């Protein structure tokens, strides 16, 4: 095609090779998932050369990686069976050459322990934005020195394989003063000492997020001027200075997310309530008080004093009737995330009331929900995305088994935005167990509306899914990435089911039977 007035001037015709413009290729490749990206790399040599750097945004080094010399020889794809499940091992990648060639593209690095391969990589790593390490080695010192202008997140953990291992933060405190981009700092198993009383405040002055986990803070910050930007504060099982000093949360004027998990289970509730009564918690939207021994009435008072509360986690706490009333009467129009696992006082009736009134709920986890209440189809949180519940009271339903199942599935079918569904059951020893069948004829077929489902975890149930049911799963849940539970007690049938699922759903991460899932957790 050309211009009629100027026959010699032609309209620009792009090249036949779509990846001539590397910057454009790199831009659109960030929106591809890993499997799609790997498929693009196999198109041609030019596609591989253009898109290979995108594989290196995040890199994790673990102790079980092979020796660097073995990385020179890639191996063909293999498929192995371990403990009754299918594990796919892709072609050995990366090679040592690809590591050295693309190390400069790594922005996110996690490594655990002392690894020979790290010594080869360190000279090339000068654009890190995220660094997570378990030991303060010479390689870590060099990485900190090379990335003072780019590092945004630093996570220092004590080595879990070395009993009593700690990180003495005073050794690297002066190094962190030079980090201009540092905003997130997490110290796990660390001893934070600042005898000069200056460095800690200067470093915290930059931060938007500070986490102290299983750590010791030997010197309390002095004033609010040290935390002008802090939005997230996590204090989990950490030793702090004497309680007669000003609590750390009072020194954070703009705090939005606060986590307090005490080692002793005791929280200075009085000081926290005084802090909230003074109007200092108006910006607080996320709160985690899991494992605390705060009374139900004090939890209710805290909820009432947080006008902007949208996320609350209080697992293994005394959350009960009064706190539930505070949620359903004052925060039902705004609460989006409520996680209350292992709360003995939070019964099925309270869970049903939350689901009925909190219309903006997106994440909900509860010890139990009554099956009869589920069948009434009264939930208002139809936009919920993650649901973790156990079903109780099923034996008290008078209807036959299949209609009982259908009532439960009908309630779940309304949640069309659901991405994560974890189902369990609370059994009554006197009435005997009730098994919620994961079968199409029992009501599973009603869940075809859950087209966005990515995770189905029924490990707490004992369902038996036949081949016909699995075919239905493949047809209706093409987005499924993780399936956890039991398929069939017969080993041969189970293996055939696993192979069928993996072949039909390439994005499926894993499929474990109930017993294998327990073994996998025990091995972690």
Short mmCIF file of C-alpha atoms in Angstrom, two decimals:
data_model
loop_
_atom_site.label_atom_id
_atom_site.label_comp_id
_atom_site.label_asym_id
_atom_site.label_seq_id
_atom_site.Cartn_x
_atom_site.Cartn_y
_atom_site.Cartn_z
CA UNK A 1 0.00 0.00 0.00
CA UNK A 2 1.37 3.46 -0.83
CA UNK A 3 0.40 7.12 -0.93
CA UNK A 4 -1.23 8.21 -4.22
CA UNK A 5 0.20 11.75 -4.17
CA UNK A 6 3.74 10.55 -3.48
CA UNK A 7 4.21 7.20 -5.21
CA UNK A 8 7.76 6.88 -3.99
CA UNK A 9 6.83 7.13 -0.30
CA UNK A 10 5.61 3.82 1.07
CA UNK A 11 3.76 3.16 4.28
CA UNK A 12 5.91 1.37 6.88
CA UNK A 13 5.59 -2.41 6.67
CA UNK A 14 6.73 -4.24 9.81
CA UNK A 15 9.25 -7.03 9.64
CA UNK A 16 8.18 -10.65 9.30
CA UNK A 17 10.02 -11.31 12.57
CA UNK A 18 7.76 -10.01 15.37
CA UNK A 19 10.60 -9.89 17.90
CA UNK A 20 12.89 -7.49 16.09
CA UNK A 21 11.95 -4.92 18.73
CA UNK A 22 13.26 -6.50 21.93
CA UNK A 23 11.84 -3.87 24.27
CA UNK A 24 8.31 -4.52 23.01
CA UNK A 25 8.81 -8.28 23.26
CA UNK A 26 10.05 -8.00 26.84
CA UNK A 27 7.09 -5.81 27.74
CA UNK A 28 4.33 -8.14 26.58
CA UNK A 29 6.13 -11.25 27.87
CA UNK A 30 5.71 -10.10 31.49
CA UNK A 31 1.96 -10.79 31.09
CA UNK A 32 2.51 -14.45 30.13
CA UNK A 33 2.39 -17.29 32.62
CA UNK A 34 5.44 -19.52 32.87
CA UNK A 35 4.08 -22.38 30.75
CA UNK A 36 3.09 -20.03 27.92
CA UNK A 37 6.46 -18.32 28.10
CA UNK A 38 8.29 -21.65 27.88
CA UNK A 39 6.20 -22.54 24.84
CA UNK A 40 7.18 -19.24 23.18
CA UNK A 41 10.85 -19.99 23.80
CA UNK A 42 10.54 -23.12 21.65
CA UNK A 43 9.23 -21.27 18.57
CA UNK A 44 12.61 -20.29 17.14
CA UNK A 45 16.11 -19.20 18.08
CA UNK A 46 15.19 -15.54 17.75
CA UNK A 47 12.20 -15.95 20.06
CA UNK A 48 14.40 -17.74 22.56
CA UNK A 49 17.06 -15.00 22.46
CA UNK A 50 14.46 -12.26 22.89
CA UNK A 51 12.37 -13.82 25.66
CA UNK A 52 14.92 -15.78 27.68
CA UNK A 53 15.63 -12.83 30.04
CA UNK A 54 12.00 -12.95 31.18
CA UNK A 55 12.66 -16.27 32.88
CA UNK A 56 15.13 -14.60 35.17
CA UNK A 57 13.07 -12.00 36.98
CA UNK A 58 12.92 -14.34 39.98
CA UNK A 59 15.47 -17.01 40.95
CA UNK A 60 15.68 -19.36 43.94
CA UNK A 61 18.76 -21.31 45.01
CA UNK A 62 18.37 -24.29 47.32
CA UNK A 63 20.76 -26.80 48.80
CA UNK A 64 19.58 -29.67 46.60
CA UNK A 65 20.62 -28.00 43.33
CA UNK A 66 23.25 -29.95 41.36
CA UNK A 67 26.90 -29.07 41.28
CA UNK A 68 27.67 -26.15 38.87
CA UNK A 69 29.74 -28.45 36.65
CA UNK A 70 26.68 -30.61 35.97
CA UNK A 71 24.78 -27.62 34.61
CA UNK A 72 26.87 -27.65 31.43
CA UNK A 73 25.01 -30.74 30.17
CA UNK A 74 21.21 -30.37 29.88
CA UNK A 75 19.17 -33.52 30.26
CA UNK A 76 16.06 -34.64 28.42
CA UNK A 77 12.64 -34.42 30.02
CA UNK A 78 11.90 -37.25 32.39
CA UNK A 79 8.81 -38.37 34.16
CA UNK A 80 9.00 -40.12 37.49
CA UNK A 81 6.58 -41.45 40.05
CA UNK A 82 7.25 -40.66 43.68
CA UNK A 83 5.04 -41.79 46.55
CA UNK A 84 2.12 -42.55 44.25
CA UNK A 85 2.00 -39.19 42.47
CA UNK A 86 3.25 -38.04 39.10
CA UNK A 87 6.08 -35.54 39.12
CA UNK A 88 7.26 -33.90 35.91
CA UNK A 89 10.89 -32.80 35.64
CA UNK A 90 11.52 -30.51 32.63
CA UNK A 91 14.79 -30.38 30.75
CA UNK A 92 17.57 -29.38 33.14
CA UNK A 93 17.52 -25.61 32.97
CA UNK A 94 19.34 -23.34 33.49
CA UNK A 95 22.79 -24.28 32.29
CA UNK A 96 25.81 -22.51 33.73
CA UNK A 97 26.15 -20.50 30.52
CA UNK A 98 22.55 -19.27 30.69
CA UNK A 99 23.06 -18.36 34.34
CA UNK A 100 26.05 -16.16 33.57
CA UNK A 101 24.39 -14.74 30.46
CA UNK A 102 21.18 -13.68 32.18
CA UNK A 103 22.21 -13.08 35.79
CA UNK A 104 22.06 -9.34 35.21
CA UNK A 105 18.30 -9.66 34.62
CA UNK A 106 17.62 -11.20 38.04
CA UNK A 107 15.62 -8.79 40.18
CA UNK A 108 14.38 -11.22 42.83
CA UNK A 109 16.80 -13.65 44.52
CA UNK A 110 16.18 -16.17 47.29
CA UNK A 111 18.86 -18.55 48.53
CA UNK A 112 19.31 -20.73 51.58
CA UNK A 113 22.64 -21.76 53.07
CA UNK A 114 26.10 -21.62 51.52
CA UNK A 115 26.02 -22.68 47.87
CA UNK A 116 29.00 -22.93 45.46
CA UNK A 117 26.87 -21.72 42.57
CA UNK A 118 26.21 -18.42 44.34
CA UNK A 119 29.89 -17.48 44.14
CA UNK A 120 29.67 -17.71 40.35
CA UNK A 121 26.55 -15.53 40.21
CA UNK A 122 27.36 -12.77 42.69
CA UNK A 123 29.58 -10.63 40.40
CA UNK A 124 26.72 -10.37 37.88
CA UNK A 125 23.93 -9.49 40.35
CA UNK A 126 23.74 -5.72 40.48
CA UNK A 127 20.04 -5.01 39.76
CA UNK A 128 18.39 -6.78 42.68
CA UNK A 129 15.13 -5.43 44.06
CA UNK A 130 14.33 -8.37 46.35
CA UNK A 131 16.81 -10.39 48.41
CA UNK A 132 15.99 -13.20 50.86
CA UNK A 133 18.83 -15.05 52.60
CA UNK A 134 19.30 -17.36 55.58
CA UNK A 135 22.93 -16.68 56.45
CA UNK A 136 25.06 -13.56 56.50
CA UNK A 137 27.98 -14.78 54.40
CA UNK A 138 30.65 -12.98 52.40
CA UNK A 139 28.46 -13.35 49.32
CA UNK A 140 25.64 -11.51 51.09
CA UNK A 141 28.00 -8.70 52.03
CA UNK A 142 29.05 -8.35 48.40
CA UNK A 143 25.44 -8.39 47.20
CA UNK A 144 24.50 -5.66 49.64
CA UNK A 145 27.41 -3.57 48.47
CA UNK A 146 26.49 -4.01 44.79
CA UNK A 147 22.78 -3.23 45.13
CA UNK A 148 22.58 -0.22 47.44
CA UNK A 149 20.74 1.84 44.80
CA UNK A 150 18.15 -0.77 43.72
CA UNK A 151 17.30 -3.09 46.65
CA UNK A 152 13.70 -2.56 47.72
CA UNK A 153 13.02 -5.63 49.92
CA UNK A 154 15.47 -7.34 52.27
CA UNK A 155 14.57 -10.49 54.23
CA UNK A 156 17.15 -11.92 56.63
CA UNK A 157 16.36 -15.29 58.17
CA UNK A 158 18.28 -17.47 60.59
CA UNK A 159 19.26 -20.83 59.11
CA UNK A 160 16.58 -23.37 60.18
CA UNK A 161 19.07 -26.24 59.82
CA UNK A 162 21.43 -24.77 62.41
CA UNK A 163 19.97 -24.91 65.96
CA UNK A 164 20.26 -21.60 67.75
CA UNK A 165 21.43 -19.77 64.64
CA UNK A 166 20.85 -16.02 64.85
CA UNK A 167 21.69 -13.00 62.75
CA UNK A 168 23.40 -10.19 64.64
CA UNK A 169 21.95 -7.18 62.85
CA UNK A 170 24.46 -4.82 64.42
CA UNK A 171 27.06 -6.25 62.02
CA UNK A 172 25.23 -4.97 58.92
CA UNK A 173 23.33 -2.02 60.36
CA UNK A 174 25.80 0.51 58.98
CA UNK A 175 25.51 -1.07 55.51
CA UNK A 176 21.76 -0.52 55.41
CA UNK A 177 22.20 3.21 55.94
CA UNK A 178 23.34 3.57 52.33
CA UNK A 179 20.31 1.85 50.78
CA UNK A 180 18.32 4.61 49.10
CA UNK A 181 15.56 2.35 47.69
CA UNK A 182 15.01 0.09 50.75
CA UNK A 183 11.34 0.07 51.77
CA UNK A 184 10.62 -3.43 53.16
CA UNK A 185 12.72 -5.06 55.89
CA UNK A 186 11.99 -8.44 57.51
CA UNK A 187 14.20 -9.86 60.25
CA UNK A 188 13.56 -13.46 61.22
CA UNK A 189 15.56 -14.98 64.05
CA UNK A 190 17.66 -11.83 64.47
CA UNK A 191 19.13 -9.83 67.32
CA UNK A 192 18.64 -6.14 66.61
CA UNK A 193 21.10 -4.06 68.61
CA UNK A 194 21.73 -0.37 68.20
CA UNK A 195 23.68 0.90 71.14
CA UNK A 196 24.24 4.26 69.51
CA UNK A 197 20.48 4.75 69.27
CA UNK A 198 20.75 6.42 65.84
CA UNK A 199 21.19 3.85 63.06
CA UNK A 200 17.97 1.96 63.68
CA UNK A 201 15.91 5.14 63.51
CA UNK A 202 17.63 6.32 60.30
CA UNK A 203 16.96 3.01 58.60
CA UNK A 204 13.33 2.83 59.74
CA UNK A 205 12.83 6.35 58.46
CA UNK A 206 12.87 4.94 54.90
CA UNK A 207 10.70 1.89 55.48
CA UNK A 208 7.07 1.28 54.56
CA UNK A 209 7.07 -2.25 56.06
CA UNK A 210 8.95 -3.66 59.08
CA UNK A 211 8.65 -7.27 60.29
CA UNK A 212 10.31 -8.65 63.42
CA UNK A 213 9.74 -12.42 63.65
CA UNK A 214 11.32 -14.54 66.40
CA UNK A 215 13.72 -11.66 66.93
CA UNK A 216 15.03 -9.54 69.78
CA UNK A 217 14.85 -5.77 69.68
CA UNK A 218 17.35 -4.55 72.28
CA UNK A 219 16.81 -0.85 71.75
CA UNK A 220 13.42 0.84 71.49
CA UNK A 221 13.02 3.57 68.82
CA UNK A 222 12.72 7.01 70.31
CA UNK A 223 9.98 8.98 68.51
CA UNK A 224 7.42 9.10 65.71
CA UNK A 225 9.94 10.95 63.55
CA UNK A 226 11.65 7.60 62.92
CA UNK A 227 8.55 6.01 61.30
CA UNK A 228 6.95 8.64 59.02
CA UNK A 229 6.39 6.21 56.10
CA UNK A 230 5.70 2.92 57.90
CA UNK A 231 2.42 1.35 56.80
CA UNK A 232 2.93 -2.30 57.81
CA UNK A 233 4.26 -3.51 61.17
CA UNK A 234 4.63 -7.20 62.03
CA UNK A 235 5.63 -8.25 65.56
CA UNK A 236 5.53 -12.04 65.73
CA UNK A 237 6.93 -14.00 68.69
CA UNK A 238 9.58 -11.34 69.19
CA UNK A 239 11.17 -10.06 72.39
CA UNK A 240 10.73 -6.33 72.80
CA UNK A 241 12.05 -3.92 75.44
CA UNK A 242 10.27 -3.49 78.76
CA UNK A 243 6.53 -2.99 78.69
CA UNK A 244 6.82 0.26 80.67
CA UNK A 245 8.21 1.90 77.53
CA UNK A 246 6.08 3.28 74.72
CA UNK A 247 4.70 0.41 72.55
CA UNK A 248 6.17 0.28 69.08
CA UNK A 249 2.79 0.66 67.33
CA UNK A 250 2.27 4.05 68.98
CA UNK A 251 5.31 5.41 67.15
CA UNK A 252 3.79 4.70 63.70
CA UNK A 253 1.35 7.53 62.88
CA UNK A 254 0.35 6.20 59.44
CA UNK A 255 0.03 2.50 60.29
CA UNK A 256 -2.37 0.59 58.00
CA UNK A 257 -1.57 -3.08 58.72
CA UNK A 258 -0.60 -4.37 62.15
CA UNK A 259 0.28 -7.93 63.19
CA UNK A 260 0.89 -8.81 66.84
CA UNK A 261 1.48 -12.46 67.66
CA UNK A 262 2.99 -12.58 71.10
CA UNK A 263 5.36 -15.33 72.22
CA UNK A 264 3.49 -15.57 75.54
CA UNK A 265 0.01 -15.07 74.06
CA UNK A 266 -0.43 -11.91 76.14
CA UNK A 267 -1.00 -8.51 74.62
CA UNK A 268 -1.06 -5.16 76.35
CA UNK A 269 -4.72 -4.71 75.50
CA UNK A 270 -5.10 -1.65 77.70
CA UNK A 271 -2.38 0.29 75.87
CA UNK A 272 -3.76 -0.75 72.50
CA UNK A 273 -7.28 0.37 73.41
CA UNK A 274 -5.96 3.69 74.73
CA UNK A 275 -4.10 4.10 71.44
CA UNK A 276 -7.30 3.46 69.47
CA UNK A 277 -9.51 5.62 71.73
CA UNK A 278 -7.23 8.55 71.01
CA UNK A 279 -8.16 8.26 67.32
CA UNK A 280 -4.71 6.98 66.37
CA UNK A 281 -6.05 3.89 64.57
CA UNK A 282 -8.22 5.56 61.96
CA UNK A 283 -5.85 4.55 59.14
CA UNK A 284 -5.61 0.93 60.32
CA UNK A 285 -7.33 -1.35 57.78
CA UNK A 286 -5.61 -4.73 58.39
CA UNK A 287 -5.21 -6.39 61.81
CA UNK A 288 -3.79 -9.78 62.80
CA UNK A 289 -4.15 -10.84 66.44
CA UNK A 290 -3.86 -14.60 65.93
CA UNK A 291 -2.86 -16.61 68.99
CA UNK A 292 -3.54 -13.77 71.40
CA UNK A 293 -5.46 -14.22 74.64
CA UNK A 294 -7.52 -11.07 74.19
CA UNK A 295 -11.04 -11.57 75.52
CA UNK A 296 -14.04 -11.62 73.22
CA UNK A 297 -15.30 -8.30 74.63
CA UNK A 298 -11.93 -6.60 74.11
CA UNK A 299 -11.83 -7.89 70.53
CA UNK A 300 -15.27 -6.39 70.01
CA UNK A 301 -14.06 -3.04 71.43
CA UNK A 302 -11.05 -3.07 69.09
CA UNK A 303 -13.29 -3.73 66.07
CA UNK A 304 -15.59 -0.85 67.02
CA UNK A 305 -12.63 1.54 67.33
CA UNK A 306 -11.32 0.76 63.83
CA UNK A 307 -13.58 2.59 61.36
CA UNK A 308 -11.46 1.58 58.35
CA UNK A 309 -11.07 -2.14 59.19
CA UNK A 310 -11.31 -4.34 56.07
CA UNK A 311 -9.06 -7.32 56.95
CA UNK A 312 -9.06 -9.21 60.25
CA UNK A 313 -7.18 -12.39 61.14
CA UNK A 314 -7.70 -13.82 64.61
CA UNK A 315 -6.93 -17.54 64.37
CA UNK A 316 -6.63 -19.52 67.63
CA UNK A 317 -8.16 -16.64 69.58
CA UNK A 318 -11.20 -16.07 71.82
CA UNK A 319 -13.21 -14.48 68.99
CA UNK A 320 -16.85 -15.16 69.84
CA UNK A 321 -20.36 -13.73 70.05
CA UNK A 322 -19.52 -10.11 70.97
CA UNK A 323 -16.81 -9.76 68.31
CA UNK A 324 -19.17 -11.32 65.76
CA UNK A 325 -21.86 -8.80 66.67
CA UNK A 326 -19.39 -5.95 66.23
CA UNK A 327 -18.56 -7.25 62.74
CA UNK A 328 -22.13 -7.88 61.59
CA UNK A 329 -23.59 -4.66 63.03
CA UNK A 330 -20.82 -2.11 62.42
CA UNK A 331 -18.39 -3.49 59.79
CA UNK A 332 -20.62 -5.66 57.59
CA UNK A 333 -20.56 -3.12 54.75
CA UNK A 334 -16.74 -2.95 54.58
CA UNK A 335 -15.11 -6.15 55.87
CA UNK A 336 -13.42 -8.00 53.00
CA UNK A 337 -11.18 -10.59 54.67
CA UNK A 338 -12.05 -12.53 57.83
CA UNK A 339 -9.91 -15.52 58.89
CA UNK A 340 -11.00 -17.22 62.11
CA UNK A 341 -9.66 -20.77 62.00
CA UNK A 342 -9.33 -22.71 65.26
CA UNK A 343 -11.52 -20.29 67.21
CA UNK A 344 -13.58 -22.55 69.51
CA UNK A 345 -16.01 -19.76 70.45
CA UNK A 346 -16.85 -18.94 66.83
CA UNK A 347 -19.64 -21.44 66.19
CA UNK A 348 -21.58 -22.33 63.02
CA UNK A 349 -24.37 -19.88 63.86
CA UNK A 350 -21.95 -16.96 63.99
CA UNK A 351 -20.30 -18.04 60.74
CA UNK A 352 -23.68 -18.13 59.02
CA UNK A 353 -24.48 -14.64 60.31
CA UNK A 354 -21.24 -13.28 58.87
CA UNK A 355 -21.92 -14.89 55.49
CA UNK A 356 -25.47 -13.56 55.52
CA UNK A 357 -24.64 -9.93 56.34
CA UNK A 358 -21.12 -9.16 55.04
CA UNK A 359 -21.82 -8.52 51.36
CA UNK A 360 -18.29 -7.35 50.47
CA UNK A 361 -16.53 -10.39 51.90
CA UNK A 362 -13.77 -11.71 49.59
CA UNK A 363 -11.85 -14.13 51.86
CA UNK A 364 -13.47 -16.15 54.66
CA UNK A 365 -12.15 -19.00 56.81
CA UNK A 366 -14.15 -20.48 59.66
CA UNK A 367 -14.09 -23.61 61.85
CA UNK A 368 -17.58 -24.70 60.80
CA UNK A 369 -20.76 -23.75 58.94
CA UNK A 370 -24.05 -25.54 59.54
CA UNK A 371 -25.28 -27.63 56.61
CA UNK A 372 -28.92 -26.69 57.19
CA UNK A 373 -28.03 -23.00 57.09
CA UNK A 374 -26.15 -23.49 53.84
CA UNK A 375 -29.22 -25.03 52.23
CA UNK A 376 -31.26 -21.90 52.96
CA UNK A 377 -29.36 -19.92 50.29
CA UNK A 378 -29.18 -16.72 52.33
CA UNK A 379 -25.53 -15.75 51.82
CA UNK A 380 -25.04 -12.18 50.67
CA UNK A 381 -21.31 -12.45 49.95
CA UNK A 382 -21.79 -13.66 46.37
CA UNK A 383 -18.51 -12.03 45.29
CA UNK A 384 -16.36 -14.11 47.62
CA UNK A 385 -13.12 -15.38 46.05
CA UNK A 386 -11.62 -17.65 48.73
CA UNK A 387 -13.65 -19.86 51.06
CA UNK A 388 -12.31 -22.25 53.72
CA UNK A 389 -15.03 -23.96 55.74
CA UNK A 390 -15.95 -27.21 57.43
CA UNK A 391 -19.55 -28.39 57.27
CA UNK A 392 -21.28 -29.40 60.51
CA UNK A 393 -24.66 -30.82 61.52
CA UNK A 394 -25.31 -32.80 58.36
CA UNK A 395 -26.76 -35.81 60.20
CA UNK A 396 -29.50 -33.62 61.65
CA UNK A 397 -30.96 -32.99 58.21
CA UNK A 398 -34.05 -35.14 57.62
CA UNK A 399 -33.96 -35.14 53.84
CA UNK A 400 -32.38 -38.03 51.92
CA UNK A 401 -28.64 -37.87 51.28
CA UNK A 402 -28.63 -36.68 47.66
CA UNK A 403 -31.01 -33.72 48.29
CA UNK A 404 -28.86 -32.78 51.29
CA UNK A 405 -25.84 -32.67 49.06
CA UNK A 406 -27.65 -30.64 46.44
CA UNK A 407 -28.63 -27.99 48.99
CA UNK A 408 -24.98 -27.52 49.98
CA UNK A 409 -23.82 -27.42 46.37
CA UNK A 410 -26.58 -24.99 45.43
CA UNK A 411 -25.26 -22.52 48.00
CA UNK A 412 -21.71 -22.85 46.69
CA UNK A 413 -22.87 -22.50 43.08
CA UNK A 414 -23.91 -18.90 43.73
CA UNK A 415 -20.27 -17.93 44.42
CA UNK A 416 -19.31 -17.47 40.76
CA UNK A 417 -16.13 -15.49 41.55
CA UNK A 418 -14.69 -18.29 43.68
CA UNK A 419 -11.01 -19.04 42.96
CA UNK A 420 -10.08 -21.06 46.08
CA UNK A 421 -12.40 -23.55 47.76
CA UNK A 422 -11.34 -25.62 50.77
CA UNK A 423 -14.00 -27.97 52.10
CA UNK A 424 -13.96 -30.01 55.28
CA UNK A 425 -16.38 -31.73 57.60
CA UNK A 426 -17.05 -31.67 61.33
CA UNK A 427 -18.06 -35.20 62.31
CA UNK A 428 -20.29 -36.03 65.25
CA UNK A 429 -19.02 -39.11 67.07
CA UNK A 430 -22.50 -39.99 68.32
CA UNK A 431 -24.27 -39.62 65.00
CA UNK A 432 -21.45 -40.98 62.89
CA UNK A 433 -19.60 -39.36 59.98
CA UNK A 434 -21.30 -37.77 57.02
CA UNK A 435 -19.46 -38.00 53.73
CA UNK A 436 -20.05 -35.21 51.25
CA UNK A 437 -19.85 -36.97 47.89
CA UNK A 438 -17.91 -35.21 45.16
CA UNK A 439 -20.03 -36.76 42.44
CA UNK A 440 -21.97 -35.20 39.62
CA UNK A 441 -25.25 -36.93 40.47
CA UNK A 442 -24.98 -35.81 44.12
CA UNK A 443 -24.79 -32.15 43.22
CA UNK A 444 -21.27 -31.54 41.96
CA UNK A 445 -22.81 -30.81 38.57
CA UNK A 446 -24.34 -27.65 40.01
CA UNK A 447 -20.85 -26.17 40.40
CA UNK A 448 -20.35 -25.64 36.67
CA UNK A 449 -20.84 -21.94 37.48
CA UNK A 450 -17.43 -21.86 39.23
CA UNK A 451 -15.51 -21.35 36.00
CA UNK A 452 -12.77 -19.34 37.73
CA UNK A 453 -11.90 -22.01 40.28
CA UNK A 454 -8.12 -22.51 40.59
CA UNK A 455 -7.75 -24.45 43.86
CA UNK A 456 -9.99 -27.21 45.20
CA UNK A 457 -8.82 -28.64 48.52
CA UNK A 458 -11.01 -31.41 49.91
CA UNK A 459 -8.28 -33.09 51.95
CA UNK A 460 -10.47 -32.87 55.06
CA UNK A 461 -13.18 -34.90 53.33
CA UNK A 462 -13.16 -38.49 52.13
CA UNK A 463 -14.76 -38.18 48.71
CA UNK A 464 -14.69 -40.88 46.07
CA UNK A 465 -14.66 -39.51 42.53
CA UNK A 466 -15.28 -41.87 39.65
CA UNK A 467 -13.85 -41.41 36.17
CA UNK A 468 -17.08 -39.81 34.98
CA UNK A 469 -16.78 -37.17 37.74
CA UNK A 470 -13.20 -36.41 36.75
CA UNK A 471 -14.28 -35.93 33.14
CA UNK A 472 -16.79 -33.38 34.40
CA UNK A 473 -14.01 -31.58 36.33
CA UNK A 474 -11.87 -31.38 33.18
CA UNK A 475 -14.73 -30.03 31.07
CA UNK A 476 -15.94 -27.40 33.54
CA UNK A 477 -12.87 -26.33 35.54
CA UNK A 478 -10.25 -25.69 32.90
CA UNK A 479 -8.59 -23.06 35.11
CA UNK A 480 -7.90 -25.54 37.91
CA UNK A 481 -4.27 -25.37 39.06
CA UNK A 482 -4.33 -27.39 42.27
CA UNK A 483 -6.47 -30.30 43.36
CA UNK A 484 -5.93 -31.84 46.79
CA UNK A 485 -7.91 -34.77 48.12
CA UNK A 486 -8.74 -38.43 47.76
CA UNK A 487 -9.96 -39.92 44.49
CA UNK A 488 -10.32 -43.65 44.88
CA UNK A 489 -9.23 -46.19 47.50
CA UNK A 490 -8.04 -48.52 44.74
CA UNK A 491 -4.41 -47.73 43.88
CA UNK A 492 -4.74 -48.65 40.21
CA UNK A 493 -7.81 -46.50 39.75
CA UNK A 494 -6.15 -43.66 41.59
CA UNK A 495 -3.05 -43.75 39.38
CA UNK A 496 -5.19 -43.80 36.24
CA UNK A 497 -7.12 -40.81 37.58
CA UNK A 498 -3.91 -38.92 38.26
CA UNK A 499 -2.59 -39.58 34.77
CA UNK A 500 -5.87 -38.52 33.21
CA UNK A 501 -5.96 -35.23 35.13
CA UNK A 502 -2.35 -34.34 34.36
CA UNK A 503 -2.82 -35.11 30.66
CA UNK A 504 -6.07 -33.13 30.36
CA UNK A 505 -5.17 -30.18 32.61
CA UNK A 506 -1.55 -29.18 31.86
CA UNK A 507 -1.75 -26.30 34.34
CA UNK A 508 -2.65 -28.64 37.21
CA UNK A 509 0.11 -28.24 39.80
CA UNK A 510 -0.39 -31.47 41.71
CA UNK A 511 -2.95 -34.04 42.61
CA UNK A 512 -2.46 -35.94 45.87
CA UNK A 513 -4.58 -38.49 47.65
CA UNK A 514 -5.48 -37.80 51.25
CA UNK A 515 -2.77 -40.04 52.71
CA UNK A 516 -0.10 -38.70 50.37
CA UNK A 517 -0.99 -35.12 51.24
CA UNK A 518 -0.38 -35.86 54.93
CA UNK A 519 2.98 -37.45 54.08
CA UNK A 520 3.93 -34.44 51.97
CA UNK A 521 3.15 -32.07 54.84
CA UNK A 522 5.11 -34.23 57.28
CA UNK A 523 8.13 -34.14 54.99
CA UNK A 524 8.26 -30.34 54.81
#
